[in-house]
Structures are given as C-alpha cells and as structure tokens.
CSV table of N, CA, C and O in Angstrom, one decimal:
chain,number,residue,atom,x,y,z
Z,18,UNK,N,12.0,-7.0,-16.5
Z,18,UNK,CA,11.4,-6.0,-15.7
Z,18,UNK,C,12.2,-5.7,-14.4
Z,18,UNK,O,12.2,-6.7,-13.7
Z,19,UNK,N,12.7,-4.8,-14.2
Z,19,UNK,CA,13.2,-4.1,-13.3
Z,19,UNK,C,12.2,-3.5,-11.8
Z,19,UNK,O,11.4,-2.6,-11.9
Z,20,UNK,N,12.5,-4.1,-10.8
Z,20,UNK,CA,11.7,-3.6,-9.7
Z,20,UNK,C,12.3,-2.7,-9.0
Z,20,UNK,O,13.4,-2.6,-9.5
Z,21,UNK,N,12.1,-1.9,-8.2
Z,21,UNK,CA,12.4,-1.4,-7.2
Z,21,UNK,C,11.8,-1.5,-6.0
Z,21,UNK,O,10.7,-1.9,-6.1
Z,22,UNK,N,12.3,-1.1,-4.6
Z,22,UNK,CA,12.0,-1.5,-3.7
Z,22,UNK,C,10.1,-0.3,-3.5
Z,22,UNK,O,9.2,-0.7,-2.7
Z,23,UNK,N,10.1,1.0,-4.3
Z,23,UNK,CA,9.1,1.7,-4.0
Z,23,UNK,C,8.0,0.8,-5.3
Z,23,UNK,O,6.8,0.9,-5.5
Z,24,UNK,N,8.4,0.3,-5.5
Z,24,UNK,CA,6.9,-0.5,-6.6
Z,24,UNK,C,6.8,-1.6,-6.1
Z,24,UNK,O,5.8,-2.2,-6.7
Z,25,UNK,N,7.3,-2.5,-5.3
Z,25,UNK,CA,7.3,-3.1,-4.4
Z,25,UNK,C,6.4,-2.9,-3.1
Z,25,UNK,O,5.7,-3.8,-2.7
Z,26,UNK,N,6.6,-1.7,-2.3
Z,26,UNK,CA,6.3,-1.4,-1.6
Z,26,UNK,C,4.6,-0.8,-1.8
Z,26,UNK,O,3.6,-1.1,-1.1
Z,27,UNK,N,4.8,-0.1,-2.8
Z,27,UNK,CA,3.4,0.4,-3.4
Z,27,UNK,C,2.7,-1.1,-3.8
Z,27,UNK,O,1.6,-1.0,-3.2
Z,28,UNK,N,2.7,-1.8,-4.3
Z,28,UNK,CA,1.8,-3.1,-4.6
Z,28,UNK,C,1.5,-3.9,-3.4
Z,28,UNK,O,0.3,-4.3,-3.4
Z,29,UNK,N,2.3,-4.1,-2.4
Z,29,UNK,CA,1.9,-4.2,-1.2
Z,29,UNK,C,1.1,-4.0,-0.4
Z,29,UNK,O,0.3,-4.8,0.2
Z,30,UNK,N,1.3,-2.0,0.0
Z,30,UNK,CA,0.2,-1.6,0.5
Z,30,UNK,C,-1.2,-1.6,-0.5
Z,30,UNK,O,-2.3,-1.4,0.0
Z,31,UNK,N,-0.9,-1.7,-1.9
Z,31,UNK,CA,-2.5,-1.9,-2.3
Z,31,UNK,C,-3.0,-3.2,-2.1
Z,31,UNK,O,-4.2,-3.3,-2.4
Z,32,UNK,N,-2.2,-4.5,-1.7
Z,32,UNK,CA,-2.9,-5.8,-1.5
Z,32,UNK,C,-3.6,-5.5,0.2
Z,32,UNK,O,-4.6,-5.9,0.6
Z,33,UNK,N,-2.6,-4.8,0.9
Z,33,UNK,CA,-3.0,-5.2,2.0
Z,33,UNK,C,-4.4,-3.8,2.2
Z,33,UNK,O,-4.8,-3.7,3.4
Z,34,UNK,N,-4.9,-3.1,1.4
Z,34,UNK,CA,-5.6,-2.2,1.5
Z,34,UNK,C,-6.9,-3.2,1.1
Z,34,UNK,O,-7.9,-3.3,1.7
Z,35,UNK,N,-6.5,-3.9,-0.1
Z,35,UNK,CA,-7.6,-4.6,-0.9
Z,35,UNK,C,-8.2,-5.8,0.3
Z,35,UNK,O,-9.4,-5.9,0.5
Z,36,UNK,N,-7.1,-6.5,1.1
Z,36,UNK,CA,-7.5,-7.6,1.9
Z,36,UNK,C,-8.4,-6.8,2.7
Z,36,UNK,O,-9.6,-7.0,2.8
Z,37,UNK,N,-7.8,-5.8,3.3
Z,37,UNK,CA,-8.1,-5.0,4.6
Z,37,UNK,C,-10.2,-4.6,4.6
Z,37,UNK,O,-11.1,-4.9,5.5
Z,38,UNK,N,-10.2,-4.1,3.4
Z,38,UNK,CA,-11.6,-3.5,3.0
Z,38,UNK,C,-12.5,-4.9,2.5
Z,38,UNK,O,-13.7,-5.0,2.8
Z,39,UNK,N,-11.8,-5.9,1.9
Z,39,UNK,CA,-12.4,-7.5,1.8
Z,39,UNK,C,-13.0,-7.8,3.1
Z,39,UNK,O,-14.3,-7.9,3.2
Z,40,UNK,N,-12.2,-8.1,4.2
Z,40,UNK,CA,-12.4,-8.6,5.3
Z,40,UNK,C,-13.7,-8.1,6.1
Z,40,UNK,O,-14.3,-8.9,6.8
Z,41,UNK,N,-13.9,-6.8,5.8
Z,41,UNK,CA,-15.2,-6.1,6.7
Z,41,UNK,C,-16.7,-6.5,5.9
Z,41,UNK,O,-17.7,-5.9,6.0
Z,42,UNK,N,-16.5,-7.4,5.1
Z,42,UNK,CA,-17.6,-8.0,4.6
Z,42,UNK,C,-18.3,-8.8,5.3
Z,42,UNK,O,-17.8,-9.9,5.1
Z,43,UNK,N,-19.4,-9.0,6.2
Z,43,UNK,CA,-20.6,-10.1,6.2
Z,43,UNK,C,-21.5,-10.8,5.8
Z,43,UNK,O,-22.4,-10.3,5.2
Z,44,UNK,N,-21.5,-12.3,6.3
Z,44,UNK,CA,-22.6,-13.0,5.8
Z,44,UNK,C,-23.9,-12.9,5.6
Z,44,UNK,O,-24.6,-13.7,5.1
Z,45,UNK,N,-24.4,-11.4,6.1
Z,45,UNK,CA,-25.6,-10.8,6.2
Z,45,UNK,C,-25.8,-9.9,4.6
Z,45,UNK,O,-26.8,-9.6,4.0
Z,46,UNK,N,-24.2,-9.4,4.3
Z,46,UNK,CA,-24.4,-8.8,3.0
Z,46,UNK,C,-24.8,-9.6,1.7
Z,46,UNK,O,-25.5,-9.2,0.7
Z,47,UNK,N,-23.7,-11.1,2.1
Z,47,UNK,CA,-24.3,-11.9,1.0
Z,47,UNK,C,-25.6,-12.1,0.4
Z,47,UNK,O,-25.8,-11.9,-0.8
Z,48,UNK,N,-26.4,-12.5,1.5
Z,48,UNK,CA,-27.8,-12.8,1.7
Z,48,UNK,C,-28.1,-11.8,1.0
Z,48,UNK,O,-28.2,-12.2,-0.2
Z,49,UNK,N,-28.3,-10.7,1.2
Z,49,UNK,CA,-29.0,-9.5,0.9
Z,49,UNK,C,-28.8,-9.5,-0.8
Z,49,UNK,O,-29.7,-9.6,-1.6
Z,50,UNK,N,-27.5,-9.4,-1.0
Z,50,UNK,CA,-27.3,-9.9,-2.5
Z,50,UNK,C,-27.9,-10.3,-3.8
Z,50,UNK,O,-28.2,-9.9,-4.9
Z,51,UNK,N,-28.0,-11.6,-2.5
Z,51,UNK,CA,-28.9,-13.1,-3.1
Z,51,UNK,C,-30.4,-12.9,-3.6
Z,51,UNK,O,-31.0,-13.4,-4.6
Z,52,UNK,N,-30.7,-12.0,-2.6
Z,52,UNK,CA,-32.3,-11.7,-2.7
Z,52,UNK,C,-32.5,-10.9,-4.3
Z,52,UNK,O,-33.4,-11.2,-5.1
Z,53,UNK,N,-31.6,-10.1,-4.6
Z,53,UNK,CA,-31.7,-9.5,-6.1
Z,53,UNK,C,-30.7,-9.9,-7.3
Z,53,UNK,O,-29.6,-9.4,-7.6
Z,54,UNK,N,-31.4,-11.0,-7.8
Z,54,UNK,CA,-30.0,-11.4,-8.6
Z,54,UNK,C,-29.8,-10.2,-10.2
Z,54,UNK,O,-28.8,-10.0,-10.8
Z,55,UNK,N,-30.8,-9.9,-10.3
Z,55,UNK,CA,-30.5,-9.0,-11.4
Z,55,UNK,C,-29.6,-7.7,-10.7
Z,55,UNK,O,-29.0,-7.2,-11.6
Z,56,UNK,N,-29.5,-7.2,-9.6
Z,56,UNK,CA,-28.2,-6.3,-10.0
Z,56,UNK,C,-26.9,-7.2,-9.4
Z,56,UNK,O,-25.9,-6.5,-9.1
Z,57,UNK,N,-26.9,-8.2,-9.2
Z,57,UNK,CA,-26.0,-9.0,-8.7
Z,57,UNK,C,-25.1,-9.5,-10.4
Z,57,UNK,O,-23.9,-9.7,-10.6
Z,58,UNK,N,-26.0,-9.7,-10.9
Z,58,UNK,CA,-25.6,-10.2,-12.3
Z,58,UNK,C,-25.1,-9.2,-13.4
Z,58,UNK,O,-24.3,-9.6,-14.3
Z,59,UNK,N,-25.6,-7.6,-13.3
Z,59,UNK,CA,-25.3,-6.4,-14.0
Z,59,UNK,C,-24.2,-5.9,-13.1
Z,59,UNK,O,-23.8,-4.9,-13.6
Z,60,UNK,N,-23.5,-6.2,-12.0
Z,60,UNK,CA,-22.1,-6.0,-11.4
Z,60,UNK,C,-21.2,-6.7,-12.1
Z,60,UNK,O,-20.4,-6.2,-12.9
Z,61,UNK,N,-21.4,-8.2,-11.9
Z,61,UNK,CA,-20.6,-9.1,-12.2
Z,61,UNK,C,-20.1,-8.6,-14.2
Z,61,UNK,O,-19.1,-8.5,-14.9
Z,62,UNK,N,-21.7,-8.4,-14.5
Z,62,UNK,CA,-20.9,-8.1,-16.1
Z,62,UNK,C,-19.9,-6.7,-16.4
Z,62,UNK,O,-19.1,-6.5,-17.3
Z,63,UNK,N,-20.1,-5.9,-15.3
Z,63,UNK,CA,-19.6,-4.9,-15.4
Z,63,UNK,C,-18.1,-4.8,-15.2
Z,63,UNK,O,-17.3,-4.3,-15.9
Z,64,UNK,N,-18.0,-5.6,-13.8
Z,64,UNK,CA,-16.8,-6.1,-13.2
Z,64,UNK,C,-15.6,-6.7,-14.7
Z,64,UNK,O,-14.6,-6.1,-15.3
Z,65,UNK,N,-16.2,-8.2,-14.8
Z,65,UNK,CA,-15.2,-8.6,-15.3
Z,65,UNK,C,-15.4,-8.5,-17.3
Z,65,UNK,O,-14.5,-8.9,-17.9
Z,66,UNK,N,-16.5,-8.0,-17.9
Z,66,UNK,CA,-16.7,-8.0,-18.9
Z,66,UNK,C,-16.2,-6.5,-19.5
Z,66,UNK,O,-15.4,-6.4,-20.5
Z,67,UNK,N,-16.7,-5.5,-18.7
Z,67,UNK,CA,-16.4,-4.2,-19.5
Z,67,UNK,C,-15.1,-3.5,-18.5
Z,67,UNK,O,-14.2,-2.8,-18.8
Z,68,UNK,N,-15.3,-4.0,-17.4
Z,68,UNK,CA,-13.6,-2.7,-16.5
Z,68,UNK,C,-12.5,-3.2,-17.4
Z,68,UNK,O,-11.7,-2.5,-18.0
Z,69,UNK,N,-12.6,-4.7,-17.4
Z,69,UNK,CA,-10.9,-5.4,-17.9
Z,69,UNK,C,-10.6,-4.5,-19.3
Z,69,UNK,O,-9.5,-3.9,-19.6
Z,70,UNK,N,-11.2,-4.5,-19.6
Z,70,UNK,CA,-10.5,-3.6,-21.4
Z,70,UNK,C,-10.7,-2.5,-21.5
Z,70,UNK,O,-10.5,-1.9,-22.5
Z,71,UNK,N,-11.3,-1.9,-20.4
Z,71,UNK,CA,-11.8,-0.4,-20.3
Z,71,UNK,C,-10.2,0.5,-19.7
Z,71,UNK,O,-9.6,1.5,-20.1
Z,72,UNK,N,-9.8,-0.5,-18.6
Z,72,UNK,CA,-8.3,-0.4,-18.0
Z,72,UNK,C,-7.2,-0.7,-18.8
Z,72,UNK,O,-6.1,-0.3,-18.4
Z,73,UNK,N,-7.1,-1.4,-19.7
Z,73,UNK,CA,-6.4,-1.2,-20.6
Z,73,UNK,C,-6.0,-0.4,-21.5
Z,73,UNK,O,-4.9,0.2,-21.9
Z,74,UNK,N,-7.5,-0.3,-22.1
Z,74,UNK,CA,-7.2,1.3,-23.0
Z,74,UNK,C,-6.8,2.7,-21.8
Z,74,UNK,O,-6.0,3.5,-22.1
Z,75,UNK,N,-7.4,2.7,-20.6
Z,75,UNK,CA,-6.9,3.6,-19.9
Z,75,UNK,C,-5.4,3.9,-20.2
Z,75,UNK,O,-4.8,4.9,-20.6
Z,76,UNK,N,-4.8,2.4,-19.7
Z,76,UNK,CA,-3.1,2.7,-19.6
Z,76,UNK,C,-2.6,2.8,-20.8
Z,76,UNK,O,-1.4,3.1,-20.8
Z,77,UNK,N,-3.1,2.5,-21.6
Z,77,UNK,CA,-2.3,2.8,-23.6
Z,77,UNK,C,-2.6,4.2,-23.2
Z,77,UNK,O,-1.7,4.9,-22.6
Z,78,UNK,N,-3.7,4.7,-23.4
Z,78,UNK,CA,-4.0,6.2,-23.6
Z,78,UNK,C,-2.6,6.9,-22.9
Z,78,UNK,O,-1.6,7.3,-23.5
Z,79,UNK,N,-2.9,6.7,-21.8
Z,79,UNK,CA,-2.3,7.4,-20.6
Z,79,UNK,C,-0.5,6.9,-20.2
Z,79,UNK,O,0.2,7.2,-19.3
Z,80,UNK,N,-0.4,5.8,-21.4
Z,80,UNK,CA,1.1,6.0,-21.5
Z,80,UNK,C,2.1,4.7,-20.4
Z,80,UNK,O,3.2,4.4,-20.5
Z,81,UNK,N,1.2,4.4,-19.5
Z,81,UNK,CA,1.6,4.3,-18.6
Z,81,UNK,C,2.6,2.9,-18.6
Z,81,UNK,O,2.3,1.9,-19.3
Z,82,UNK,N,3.7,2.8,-17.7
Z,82,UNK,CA,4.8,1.7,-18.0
Z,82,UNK,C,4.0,0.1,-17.6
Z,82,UNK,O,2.9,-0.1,-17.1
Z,83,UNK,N,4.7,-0.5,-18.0
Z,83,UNK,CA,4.2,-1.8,-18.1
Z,83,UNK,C,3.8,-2.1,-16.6
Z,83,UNK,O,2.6,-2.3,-16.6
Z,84,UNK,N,4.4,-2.2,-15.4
Z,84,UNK,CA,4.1,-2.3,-14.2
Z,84,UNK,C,2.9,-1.8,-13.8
Z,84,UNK,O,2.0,-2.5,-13.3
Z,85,UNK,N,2.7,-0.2,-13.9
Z,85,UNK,CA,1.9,0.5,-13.3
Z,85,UNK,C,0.4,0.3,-14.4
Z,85,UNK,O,-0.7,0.7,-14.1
Z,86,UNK,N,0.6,-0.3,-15.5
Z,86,UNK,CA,-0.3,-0.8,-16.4
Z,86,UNK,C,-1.4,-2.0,-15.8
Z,86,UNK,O,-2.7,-2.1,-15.7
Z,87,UNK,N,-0.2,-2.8,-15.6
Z,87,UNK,CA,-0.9,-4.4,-14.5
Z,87,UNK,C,-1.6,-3.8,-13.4
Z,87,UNK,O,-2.8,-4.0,-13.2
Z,88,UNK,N,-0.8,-2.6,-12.4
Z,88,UNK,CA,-1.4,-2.8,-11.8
Z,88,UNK,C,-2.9,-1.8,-11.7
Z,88,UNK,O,-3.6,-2.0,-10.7
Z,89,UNK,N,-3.3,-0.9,-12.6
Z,89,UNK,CA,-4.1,-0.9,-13.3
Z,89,UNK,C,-5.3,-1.4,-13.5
Z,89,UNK,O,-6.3,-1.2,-13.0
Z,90,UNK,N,-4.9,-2.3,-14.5
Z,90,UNK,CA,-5.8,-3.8,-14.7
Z,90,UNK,C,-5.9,-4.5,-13.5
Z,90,UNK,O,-6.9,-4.2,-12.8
Z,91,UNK,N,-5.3,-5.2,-13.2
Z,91,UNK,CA,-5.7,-6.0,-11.8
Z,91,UNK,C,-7.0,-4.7,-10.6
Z,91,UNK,O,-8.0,-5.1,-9.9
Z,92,UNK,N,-6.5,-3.6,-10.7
Z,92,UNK,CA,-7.1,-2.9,-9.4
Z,92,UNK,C,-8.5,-3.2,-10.1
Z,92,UNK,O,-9.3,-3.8,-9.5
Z,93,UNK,N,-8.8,-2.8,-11.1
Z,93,UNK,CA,-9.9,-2.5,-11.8
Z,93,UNK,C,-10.6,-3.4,-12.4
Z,93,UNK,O,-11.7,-3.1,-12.9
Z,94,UNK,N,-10.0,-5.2,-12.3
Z,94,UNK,CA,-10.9,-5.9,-12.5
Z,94,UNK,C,-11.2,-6.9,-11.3
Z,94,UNK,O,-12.1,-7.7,-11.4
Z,95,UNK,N,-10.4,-6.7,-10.3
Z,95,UNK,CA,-10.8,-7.2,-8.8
Z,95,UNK,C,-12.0,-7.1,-8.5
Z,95,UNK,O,-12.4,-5.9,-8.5
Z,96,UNK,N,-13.2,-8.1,-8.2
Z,96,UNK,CA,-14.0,-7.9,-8.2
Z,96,UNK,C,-14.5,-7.3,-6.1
Z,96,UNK,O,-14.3,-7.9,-5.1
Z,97,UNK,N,-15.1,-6.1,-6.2
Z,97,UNK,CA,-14.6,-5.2,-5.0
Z,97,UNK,C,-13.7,-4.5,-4.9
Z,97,UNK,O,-13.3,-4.2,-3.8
Z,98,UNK,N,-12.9,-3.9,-6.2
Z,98,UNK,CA,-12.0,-3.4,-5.9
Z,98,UNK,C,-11.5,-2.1,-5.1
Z,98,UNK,O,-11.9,-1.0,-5.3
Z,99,UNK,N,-10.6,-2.3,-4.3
Z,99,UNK,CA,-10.4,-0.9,-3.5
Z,99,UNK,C,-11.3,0.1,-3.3
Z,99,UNK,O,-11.9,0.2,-2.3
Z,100,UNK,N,-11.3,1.1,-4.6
Z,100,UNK,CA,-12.1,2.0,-4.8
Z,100,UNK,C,-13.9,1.6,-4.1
Z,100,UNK,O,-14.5,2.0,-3.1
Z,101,UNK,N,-14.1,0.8,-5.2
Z,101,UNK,CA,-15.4,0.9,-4.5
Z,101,UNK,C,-15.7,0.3,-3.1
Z,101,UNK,O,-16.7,0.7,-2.7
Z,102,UNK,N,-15.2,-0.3,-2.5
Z,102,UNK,CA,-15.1,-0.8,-1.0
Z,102,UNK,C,-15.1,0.3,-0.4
Z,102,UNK,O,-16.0,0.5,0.4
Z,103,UNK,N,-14.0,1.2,-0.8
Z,103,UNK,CA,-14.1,2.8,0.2
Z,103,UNK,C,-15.2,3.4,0.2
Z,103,UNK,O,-15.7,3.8,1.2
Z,104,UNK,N,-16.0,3.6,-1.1
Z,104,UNK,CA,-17.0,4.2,-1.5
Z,104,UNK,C,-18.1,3.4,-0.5
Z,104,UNK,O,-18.8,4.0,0.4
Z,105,UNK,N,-18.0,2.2,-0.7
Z,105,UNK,CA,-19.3,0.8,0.0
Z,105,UNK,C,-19.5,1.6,1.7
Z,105,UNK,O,-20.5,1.9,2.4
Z,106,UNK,N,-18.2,1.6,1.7
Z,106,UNK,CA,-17.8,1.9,3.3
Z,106,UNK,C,-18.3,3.1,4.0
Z,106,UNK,O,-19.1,3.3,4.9
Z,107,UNK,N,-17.3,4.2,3.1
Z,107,UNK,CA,-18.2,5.7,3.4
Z,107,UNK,C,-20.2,5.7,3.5
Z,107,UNK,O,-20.8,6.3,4.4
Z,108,UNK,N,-21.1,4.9,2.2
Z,108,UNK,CA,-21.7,5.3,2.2
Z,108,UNK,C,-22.9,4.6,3.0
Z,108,UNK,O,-24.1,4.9,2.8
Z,109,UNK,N,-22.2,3.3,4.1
Z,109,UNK,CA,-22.8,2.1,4.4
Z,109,UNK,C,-23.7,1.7,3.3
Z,109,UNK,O,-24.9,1.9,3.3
Z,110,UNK,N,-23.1,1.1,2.4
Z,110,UNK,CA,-23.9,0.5,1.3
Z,110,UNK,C,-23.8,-0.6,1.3
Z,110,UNK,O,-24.4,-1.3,0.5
C-alpha cells in the first residue's frame, strides 16, 4: 500500500478530531449513562454489532480504495465516533 503524505495528513487530522471531541467528556455524563442501562446497552449493540458491517458494505458499494475503506470502518465503529460527538455537542446531549 502506497501512502502519500495527503492520506497521512487526512488520518491524522481525523484522530486528532476524534481525541479532540473524546476529551470534552465528563464524569457526570457517565453517571447519567449508568442510570439507564437499557439505552446504554441498545448503543453499544448498535455501535459495534450492526455499524461494523454496515461500513463495509458501504465501501464495497461505493467502490471505495482500500485505505479510504479502513478508514471508513474504523470512523464508524469507534465507539463515539466523530460524527456523533459533533451532533452530541451541537445538541448538548
């Protein structure tokens, strides 16, 4: 596999996007969590049971090269991933 320095660059800023939106998490959110384990437990299935293979067929469908495939998969089975952190953020959720 062949890198360049812009898919390099691009994976980067999406770790440091992913740490960035991680970090503004509190121990007060946990708790809150905790208090309802039934949608705590219908994330988690959703997370790592149905995104992982759901992102995969995405990148077959959509063609997409082996690189931009992973990173795909990985964005989408991160549990928090990017996306929804922004969304978390925008909607103080």
């Amino acid at each position: 596999m062949d890198l360049d320095w812009r898919d390099c660059f691009g994976l980067l800023l999406l770790f440091l996007l992913m740490l960035g939106l991680g970090a503004s998490i509190d121990v007060s959110s946990f708790r809150r969590q905790f208090k309802s384990p039934k949608s705590l437990l219908v994330g988690m299935f959703l997370q790592f049971v149905v995104q992982p293979p759901l992102s995969v067929a995405v990148g077959k469908v959509c063609g997409l090269p082996a690189l931009q495939a992973v990173a795909l998969v990985v964005t989408c089975s991160c549990p928090g991933g990017s996306m929804s952190n922004i969304i978390c953020l925008l909607f103080r959720a």
